[in-house]
Amino acid sequence: RHEARGRYEARWPTTYETGAMATWMDVEKQAVRLHVYDLSMGLAAQVSESVLGKKVEAVYHTGVVVFGREFYYGAGSGIQAGAPASTTYGNPIQVIDMGHTEIDRTILEELLQDLQEQFHGNKYHLLYNNCNHFSQELINFLVGKDIPKHILNLPQEIMSTPTGSFFANMISNIVHNQQQGTENPTAKDKEEETQA
């Protein structure tokens, strides 16, 4: 079980007023979805076999959709939130239903604050601390599940090939260009993201 989830689970009954245990049991469940994007916009599928000797379908970026917002992590920008499928990453190539959560918005906000240090913008690493690692943490907290392994393990799969470093550099450039298209949030945007 996710360590943070266990910490917050202990607080669930006390989140509500005394005598409102029935209300706690009837908390409205929120749908949780994983939005999957291809940062290469089809390029990986076209060139990976000739470069790596194996087919890579996409360079995956993911975001977690819950409470009507999409939460995601990027280099330089850190943890962000916005309207689902309206980020600079284009349209998702896949939407995966991850289940439902009973965790409320207040607890979600506290978790996101806890994750700020681990997923600070300057701590982004293509292989070891990327958007998919953030999605894994958040999904695991919300529903106790893992994101698909082929998404989470893609960097290691690429690096295990003889020309993996070259391909990783190409991906790095793609990620960098994508991040350049992300506007710096205004104070109002940041406030909205915090409240999301």
PDB file of C-alpha atoms in Angstrom:
ATOM      1  CA  ARG A   1       0.000   0.000   0.000  1.00  0.00           C
ATOM      2  CA  HIS A   2       1.212   3.486  -0.827  1.00  0.00           C
ATOM      3  CA  GLU A   3       2.829   5.035   2.269  1.00  0.00           C
ATOM      4  CA  ALA A   4       1.111   8.391   1.818  1.00  0.00           C
ATOM      5  CA  ARG A   5      -2.225   6.670   1.232  1.00  0.00           C
ATOM      6  CA  GLY A   6      -1.888   4.851   4.545  1.00  0.00           C
ATOM      7  CA  ARG A   7      -1.113   8.117   6.331  1.00  0.00           C
ATOM      8  CA  TYR A   8      -4.177   9.829   4.937  1.00  0.00           C
ATOM      9  CA  GLU A   9      -6.470   6.813   5.306  1.00  0.00           C
ATOM     10  CA  ALA A  10      -6.019   7.080   9.056  1.00  0.00           C
ATOM     11  CA  ARG A  11      -7.540  10.556   8.892  1.00  0.00           C
ATOM     12  CA  TRP A  12     -10.600   9.804   6.767  1.00  0.00           C
ATOM     13  CA  PRO A  13     -13.115   9.247   9.595  1.00  0.00           C
ATOM     14  CA  THR A  14     -11.918  12.401  11.413  1.00  0.00           C
ATOM     15  CA  THR A  15     -12.328  14.515   8.282  1.00  0.00           C
ATOM     16  CA  TYR A  16     -16.036  14.674   9.043  1.00  0.00           C
ATOM     17  CA  GLU A  17     -17.938  15.944  12.060  1.00  0.00           C
ATOM     18  CA  THR A  18     -18.616  13.600  15.000  1.00  0.00           C
ATOM     19  CA  GLY A  19     -21.626  11.418  14.318  1.00  0.00           C
ATOM     20  CA  ALA A  20     -21.261  11.761  10.541  1.00  0.00           C
ATOM     21  CA  MET A  21     -19.683   8.339   9.987  1.00  0.00           C
ATOM     22  CA  ALA A  22     -22.534   7.358   7.676  1.00  0.00           C
ATOM     23  CA  THR A  23     -21.762  10.407   5.565  1.00  0.00           C
ATOM     24  CA  TRP A  24     -18.122   9.352   5.420  1.00  0.00           C
ATOM     25  CA  MET A  25     -19.158   5.899   4.204  1.00  0.00           C
ATOM     26  CA  ASP A  26     -21.289   7.534   1.493  1.00  0.00           C
ATOM     27  CA  VAL A  27     -18.597   9.848   0.132  1.00  0.00           C
ATOM     28  CA  GLU A  28     -19.156  10.396  -3.579  1.00  0.00           C
ATOM     29  CA  LYS A  29     -16.629   8.433  -5.581  1.00  0.00           C
ATOM     30  CA  GLN A  30     -14.672  10.297  -8.230  1.00  0.00           C
ATOM     31  CA  ALA A  31     -13.681   8.710 -11.532  1.00  0.00           C
ATOM     32  CA  VAL A  32      -9.919   8.547 -12.112  1.00  0.00           C
ATOM     33  CA  ARG A  33      -8.542   8.379 -15.649  1.00  0.00           C
ATOM     34  CA  LEU A  34      -5.074   8.216 -17.130  1.00  0.00           C
ATOM     35  CA  HIS A  35      -4.547  10.328 -20.244  1.00  0.00           C
ATOM     36  CA  VAL A  36      -1.782   8.923 -22.441  1.00  0.00           C
ATOM     37  CA  TYR A  37      -0.014  11.110 -25.024  1.00  0.00           C
ATOM     38  CA  ASP A  38       2.693  10.530 -27.623  1.00  0.00           C
ATOM     39  CA  LEU A  39       5.323  13.272 -27.323  1.00  0.00           C
ATOM     40  CA  SER A  40       6.855  12.183 -30.622  1.00  0.00           C
ATOM     41  CA  MET A  41       3.525  12.599 -32.441  1.00  0.00           C
ATOM     42  CA  GLY A  42       4.037   9.359 -34.323  1.00  0.00           C
ATOM     43  CA  LEU A  43       7.755   9.799 -35.015  1.00  0.00           C
ATOM     44  CA  ALA A  44       8.856   7.077 -32.564  1.00  0.00           C
ATOM     45  CA  ALA A  45       6.745   4.449 -34.307  1.00  0.00           C
ATOM     46  CA  GLN A  46       8.250   5.457 -37.667  1.00  0.00           C
ATOM     47  CA  VAL A  47      11.972   5.557 -36.806  1.00  0.00           C
ATOM     48  CA  SER A  48      12.461   3.440 -33.668  1.00  0.00           C
ATOM     49  CA  GLU A  49      12.885   0.121 -35.452  1.00  0.00           C
ATOM     50  CA  SER A  50      15.656   1.417 -37.705  1.00  0.00           C
ATOM     51  CA  VAL A  51      17.369   3.300 -34.845  1.00  0.00           C
ATOM     52  CA  LEU A  52      16.888   0.857 -31.960  1.00  0.00           C
ATOM     53  CA  GLY A  53      16.313  -2.430 -33.719  1.00  0.00           C
ATOM     54  CA  LYS A  54      12.929  -2.692 -32.009  1.00  0.00           C
ATOM     55  CA  LYS A  55       9.553  -1.031 -32.419  1.00  0.00           C
ATOM     56  CA  VAL A  56       8.599   1.682 -29.933  1.00  0.00           C
ATOM     57  CA  GLU A  57       5.001   2.702 -30.436  1.00  0.00           C
ATOM     58  CA  ALA A  58       5.207   6.092 -28.721  1.00  0.00           C
ATOM     59  CA  VAL A  59       7.158   8.365 -26.393  1.00  0.00           C
ATOM     60  CA  TYR A  60       4.658   8.368 -23.570  1.00  0.00           C
ATOM     61  CA  HIS A  61       3.544  11.334 -21.518  1.00  0.00           C
ATOM     62  CA  THR A  62       0.719  10.835 -19.033  1.00  0.00           C
ATOM     63  CA  GLY A  63      -1.601  12.974 -16.965  1.00  0.00           C
ATOM     64  CA  VAL A  64      -4.075  11.999 -14.246  1.00  0.00           C
ATOM     65  CA  VAL A  65      -7.650  13.254 -14.536  1.00  0.00           C
ATOM     66  CA  VAL A  66      -9.738  13.556 -11.370  1.00  0.00           C
ATOM     67  CA  PHE A  67     -12.163  16.193 -10.024  1.00  0.00           C
ATOM     68  CA  GLY A  68     -12.447  17.620 -13.533  1.00  0.00           C
ATOM     69  CA  ARG A  69      -8.739  18.557 -13.716  1.00  0.00           C
ATOM     70  CA  GLU A  70      -5.706  16.968 -15.343  1.00  0.00           C
ATOM     71  CA  PHE A  71      -2.613  16.755 -13.139  1.00  0.00           C
ATOM     72  CA  TYR A  72       0.788  16.243 -14.749  1.00  0.00           C
ATOM     73  CA  TYR A  73       4.507  16.826 -14.285  1.00  0.00           C
ATOM     74  CA  GLY A  74       7.040  18.440 -16.585  1.00  0.00           C
ATOM     75  CA  ALA A  75      10.648  19.577 -16.725  1.00  0.00           C
ATOM     76  CA  GLY A  76      11.059  23.117 -15.416  1.00  0.00           C
ATOM     77  CA  SER A  77       7.362  23.568 -14.700  1.00  0.00           C
ATOM     78  CA  GLY A  78       6.916  20.916 -12.011  1.00  0.00           C
ATOM     79  CA  ILE A  79       3.439  19.699 -11.059  1.00  0.00           C
ATOM     80  CA  GLN A  80       0.684  21.415 -13.007  1.00  0.00           C
ATOM     81  CA  ALA A  81      -3.068  21.158 -13.423  1.00  0.00           C
ATOM     82  CA  GLY A  82      -5.405  22.215 -16.194  1.00  0.00           C
ATOM     83  CA  ALA A  83      -8.547  21.338 -18.075  1.00  0.00           C
ATOM     84  CA  PRO A  84      -8.404  17.726 -19.291  1.00  0.00           C
ATOM     85  CA  ALA A  85      -6.877  17.219 -22.752  1.00  0.00           C
ATOM     86  CA  SER A  86      -6.134  20.944 -23.140  1.00  0.00           C
ATOM     87  CA  THR A  87      -2.395  20.904 -22.391  1.00  0.00           C
ATOM     88  CA  THR A  88       0.404  21.570 -24.890  1.00  0.00           C
ATOM     89  CA  TYR A  89       0.719  17.817 -25.428  1.00  0.00           C
ATOM     90  CA  GLY A  90      -2.223  17.716 -27.834  1.00  0.00           C
ATOM     91  CA  ASN A  91      -4.944  15.090 -27.739  1.00  0.00           C
ATOM     92  CA  PRO A  92      -4.458  11.873 -25.772  1.00  0.00           C
ATOM     93  CA  ILE A  93      -3.858   8.776 -27.867  1.00  0.00           C
ATOM     94  CA  GLN A  94      -5.512   6.707 -25.150  1.00  0.00           C
ATOM     95  CA  VAL A  95      -7.727   7.276 -22.118  1.00  0.00           C
ATOM     96  CA  ILE A  96      -7.507   4.531 -19.503  1.00  0.00           C
ATOM     97  CA  ASP A  97     -10.182   4.127 -16.833  1.00  0.00           C
ATOM     98  CA  MET A  98      -8.330   3.521 -13.583  1.00  0.00           C
ATOM     99  CA  GLY A  99     -11.369   3.188 -11.322  1.00  0.00           C
ATOM    100  CA  HIS A 100     -12.823   5.469  -8.652  1.00  0.00           C
ATOM    101  CA  THR A 101     -11.474   7.144  -5.542  1.00  0.00           C
ATOM    102  CA  GLU A 102     -13.121   8.170  -2.291  1.00  0.00           C
ATOM    103  CA  ILE A 103     -10.297  10.549  -1.420  1.00  0.00           C
ATOM    104  CA  ASP A 104     -11.570  14.115  -1.258  1.00  0.00           C
ATOM    105  CA  ARG A 105     -10.095  17.238  -2.823  1.00  0.00           C
ATOM    106  CA  THR A 106      -8.568  18.488   0.426  1.00  0.00           C
ATOM    107  CA  ILE A 107      -6.556  15.311   0.915  1.00  0.00           C
ATOM    108  CA  LEU A 108      -5.561  15.343  -2.757  1.00  0.00           C
ATOM    109  CA  GLU A 109      -4.273  18.905  -2.387  1.00  0.00           C
ATOM    110  CA  GLU A 110      -2.231  17.882   0.651  1.00  0.00           C
ATOM    111  CA  LEU A 111      -0.690  14.992  -1.255  1.00  0.00           C
ATOM    112  CA  LEU A 112       0.217  17.269  -4.167  1.00  0.00           C
ATOM    113  CA  GLN A 113       1.926  19.597  -1.710  1.00  0.00           C
ATOM    114  CA  ASP A 114       3.835  16.624  -0.286  1.00  0.00           C
ATOM    115  CA  LEU A 115       4.965  15.654  -3.799  1.00  0.00           C
ATOM    116  CA  GLN A 116       6.209  19.141  -4.708  1.00  0.00           C
ATOM    117  CA  GLU A 117       9.755  18.439  -3.547  1.00  0.00           C
ATOM    118  CA  GLN A 118      10.101  15.060  -5.270  1.00  0.00           C
ATOM    119  CA  PHE A 119       8.565  16.386  -8.473  1.00  0.00           C
ATOM    120  CA  HIS A 120      10.057  19.863  -8.508  1.00  0.00           C
ATOM    121  CA  GLY A 121      10.630  21.224 -12.003  1.00  0.00           C
ATOM    122  CA  ASN A 122      14.410  21.065 -11.726  1.00  0.00           C
ATOM    123  CA  LYS A 123      14.333  17.431 -10.556  1.00  0.00           C
ATOM    124  CA  TYR A 124      12.856  16.115 -13.780  1.00  0.00           C
ATOM    125  CA  HIS A 125      14.877  13.246 -15.232  1.00  0.00           C
ATOM    126  CA  LEU A 126      13.947  11.542 -18.490  1.00  0.00           C
ATOM    127  CA  LEU A 127      14.752   8.072 -17.157  1.00  0.00           C
ATOM    128  CA  TYR A 128      14.248   8.149 -13.401  1.00  0.00           C
ATOM    129  CA  ASN A 129      11.849  10.949 -12.477  1.00  0.00           C
ATOM    130  CA  ASN A 130       9.500  11.837 -15.297  1.00  0.00           C
ATOM    131  CA  CYS A 131       5.809  12.520 -15.879  1.00  0.00           C
ATOM    132  CA  ASN A 132       4.960   8.829 -15.783  1.00  0.00           C
ATOM    133  CA  HIS A 133       6.588   8.376 -12.374  1.00  0.00           C
ATOM    134  CA  PHE A 134       4.396  11.225 -11.123  1.00  0.00           C
ATOM    135  CA  SER A 135       1.288   9.621 -12.634  1.00  0.00           C
ATOM    136  CA  GLN A 136       2.252   6.319 -10.992  1.00  0.00           C
ATOM    137  CA  GLU A 137       2.518   7.986  -7.568  1.00  0.00           C
ATOM    138  CA  LEU A 138      -0.793   9.786  -7.937  1.00  0.00           C
ATOM    139  CA  ILE A 139      -2.742   6.849  -9.393  1.00  0.00           C
ATOM    140  CA  ASN A 140      -1.390   4.510  -6.733  1.00  0.00           C
ATOM    141  CA  PHE A 141      -2.450   6.966  -4.035  1.00  0.00           C
ATOM    142  CA  LEU A 142      -5.929   7.514  -5.461  1.00  0.00           C
ATOM    143  CA  VAL A 143      -6.944   3.968  -6.401  1.00  0.00           C
ATOM    144  CA  GLY A 144      -4.143   1.661  -5.229  1.00  0.00           C
ATOM    145  CA  LYS A 145      -3.260   0.590  -8.778  1.00  0.00           C
ATOM    146  CA  ASP A 146      -0.249   0.912 -11.081  1.00  0.00           C
ATOM    147  CA  ILE A 147      -0.137   2.569 -14.467  1.00  0.00           C
ATOM    148  CA  PRO A 148       0.619   0.178 -17.382  1.00  0.00           C
ATOM    149  CA  LYS A 149       4.150  -1.225 -17.165  1.00  0.00           C
ATOM    150  CA  HIS A 150       4.903  -0.676 -20.850  1.00  0.00           C
ATOM    151  CA  ILE A 151       4.525   3.066 -20.174  1.00  0.00           C
ATOM    152  CA  LEU A 152       6.481   3.186 -16.921  1.00  0.00           C
ATOM    153  CA  ASN A 153       9.308   0.941 -18.138  1.00  0.00           C
ATOM    154  CA  LEU A 154       9.787   2.468 -21.588  1.00  0.00           C
ATOM    155  CA  PRO A 155      12.989   4.444 -20.721  1.00  0.00           C
ATOM    156  CA  GLN A 156      14.742   1.331 -19.390  1.00  0.00           C
ATOM    157  CA  GLU A 157      13.589  -0.653 -22.416  1.00  0.00           C
ATOM    158  CA  ILE A 158      15.078   1.965 -24.734  1.00  0.00           C
ATOM    159  CA  MET A 159      18.343   2.229 -22.810  1.00  0.00           C
ATOM    160  CA  SER A 160      18.819  -1.542 -22.956  1.00  0.00           C
ATOM    161  CA  THR A 161      19.385  -1.308 -26.718  1.00  0.00           C
ATOM    162  CA  PRO A 162      22.821  -0.533 -28.265  1.00  0.00           C
ATOM    163  CA  THR A 163      21.652   2.819 -29.633  1.00  0.00           C
ATOM    164  CA  GLY A 164      19.424   3.690 -26.683  1.00  0.00           C
ATOM    165  CA  SER A 165      21.509   6.729 -25.674  1.00  0.00           C
ATOM    166  CA  PHE A 166      21.105   8.280 -29.097  1.00  0.00           C
ATOM    167  CA  PHE A 167      17.347   7.689 -29.053  1.00  0.00           C
ATOM    168  CA  ALA A 168      17.111   9.029 -25.473  1.00  0.00           C
ATOM    169  CA  ASN A 169      18.821  12.251 -26.575  1.00  0.00           C
ATOM    170  CA  MET A 170      16.314  12.567 -29.383  1.00  0.00           C
ATOM    171  CA  ILE A 171      13.471  12.105 -26.890  1.00  0.00           C
ATOM    172  CA  SER A 172      15.098  14.670 -24.581  1.00  0.00           C
ATOM    173  CA  ASN A 173      15.019  17.238 -27.361  1.00  0.00           C
ATOM    174  CA  ILE A 174      11.369  16.461 -28.037  1.00  0.00           C
ATOM    175  CA  VAL A 175      10.509  16.874 -24.342  1.00  0.00           C
ATOM    176  CA  HIS A 176      12.479  20.129 -24.191  1.00  0.00           C
ATOM    177  CA  ASN A 177      10.626  21.524 -27.208  1.00  0.00           C
ATOM    178  CA  GLN A 178       7.294  20.494 -25.707  1.00  0.00           C
ATOM    179  CA  GLN A 179       8.171  22.243 -22.450  1.00  0.00           C
ATOM    180  CA  GLN A 180       9.145  25.410 -24.325  1.00  0.00           C
ATOM    181  CA  GLY A 181       5.552  25.533 -25.516  1.00  0.00           C
ATOM    182  CA  THR A 182       4.253  25.513 -21.951  1.00  0.00           C
ATOM    183  CA  GLU A 183       3.539  29.033 -20.767  1.00  0.00           C
ATOM    184  CA  ASN A 184       4.612  30.008 -17.279  1.00  0.00           C
ATOM    185  CA  PRO A 185       1.487  29.964 -15.110  1.00  0.00           C
ATOM    186  CA  THR A 186       0.251  33.302 -13.827  1.00  0.00           C
ATOM    187  CA  ALA A 187      -0.410  33.837 -10.128  1.00  0.00           C
ATOM    188  CA  LYS A 188      -4.097  33.247 -10.809  1.00  0.00           C
ATOM    189  CA  ASP A 189      -3.326  30.027 -12.693  1.00  0.00           C
ATOM    190  CA  LYS A 190      -1.160  28.831  -9.805  1.00  0.00           C
ATOM    191  CA  GLU A 191      -3.924  29.611  -7.340  1.00  0.00           C
ATOM    192  CA  GLU A 192      -6.427  27.707  -9.471  1.00  0.00           C
ATOM    193  CA  GLU A 193      -4.025  24.777  -9.785  1.00  0.00           C
ATOM    194  CA  THR A 194      -3.548  24.694  -6.023  1.00  0.00           C
ATOM    195  CA  GLN A 195      -7.297  24.683  -5.539  1.00  0.00           C
ATOM    196  CA  ALA A 196      -7.859  21.994  -8.190  1.00  0.00           C
TER     197      ALA A 196
END
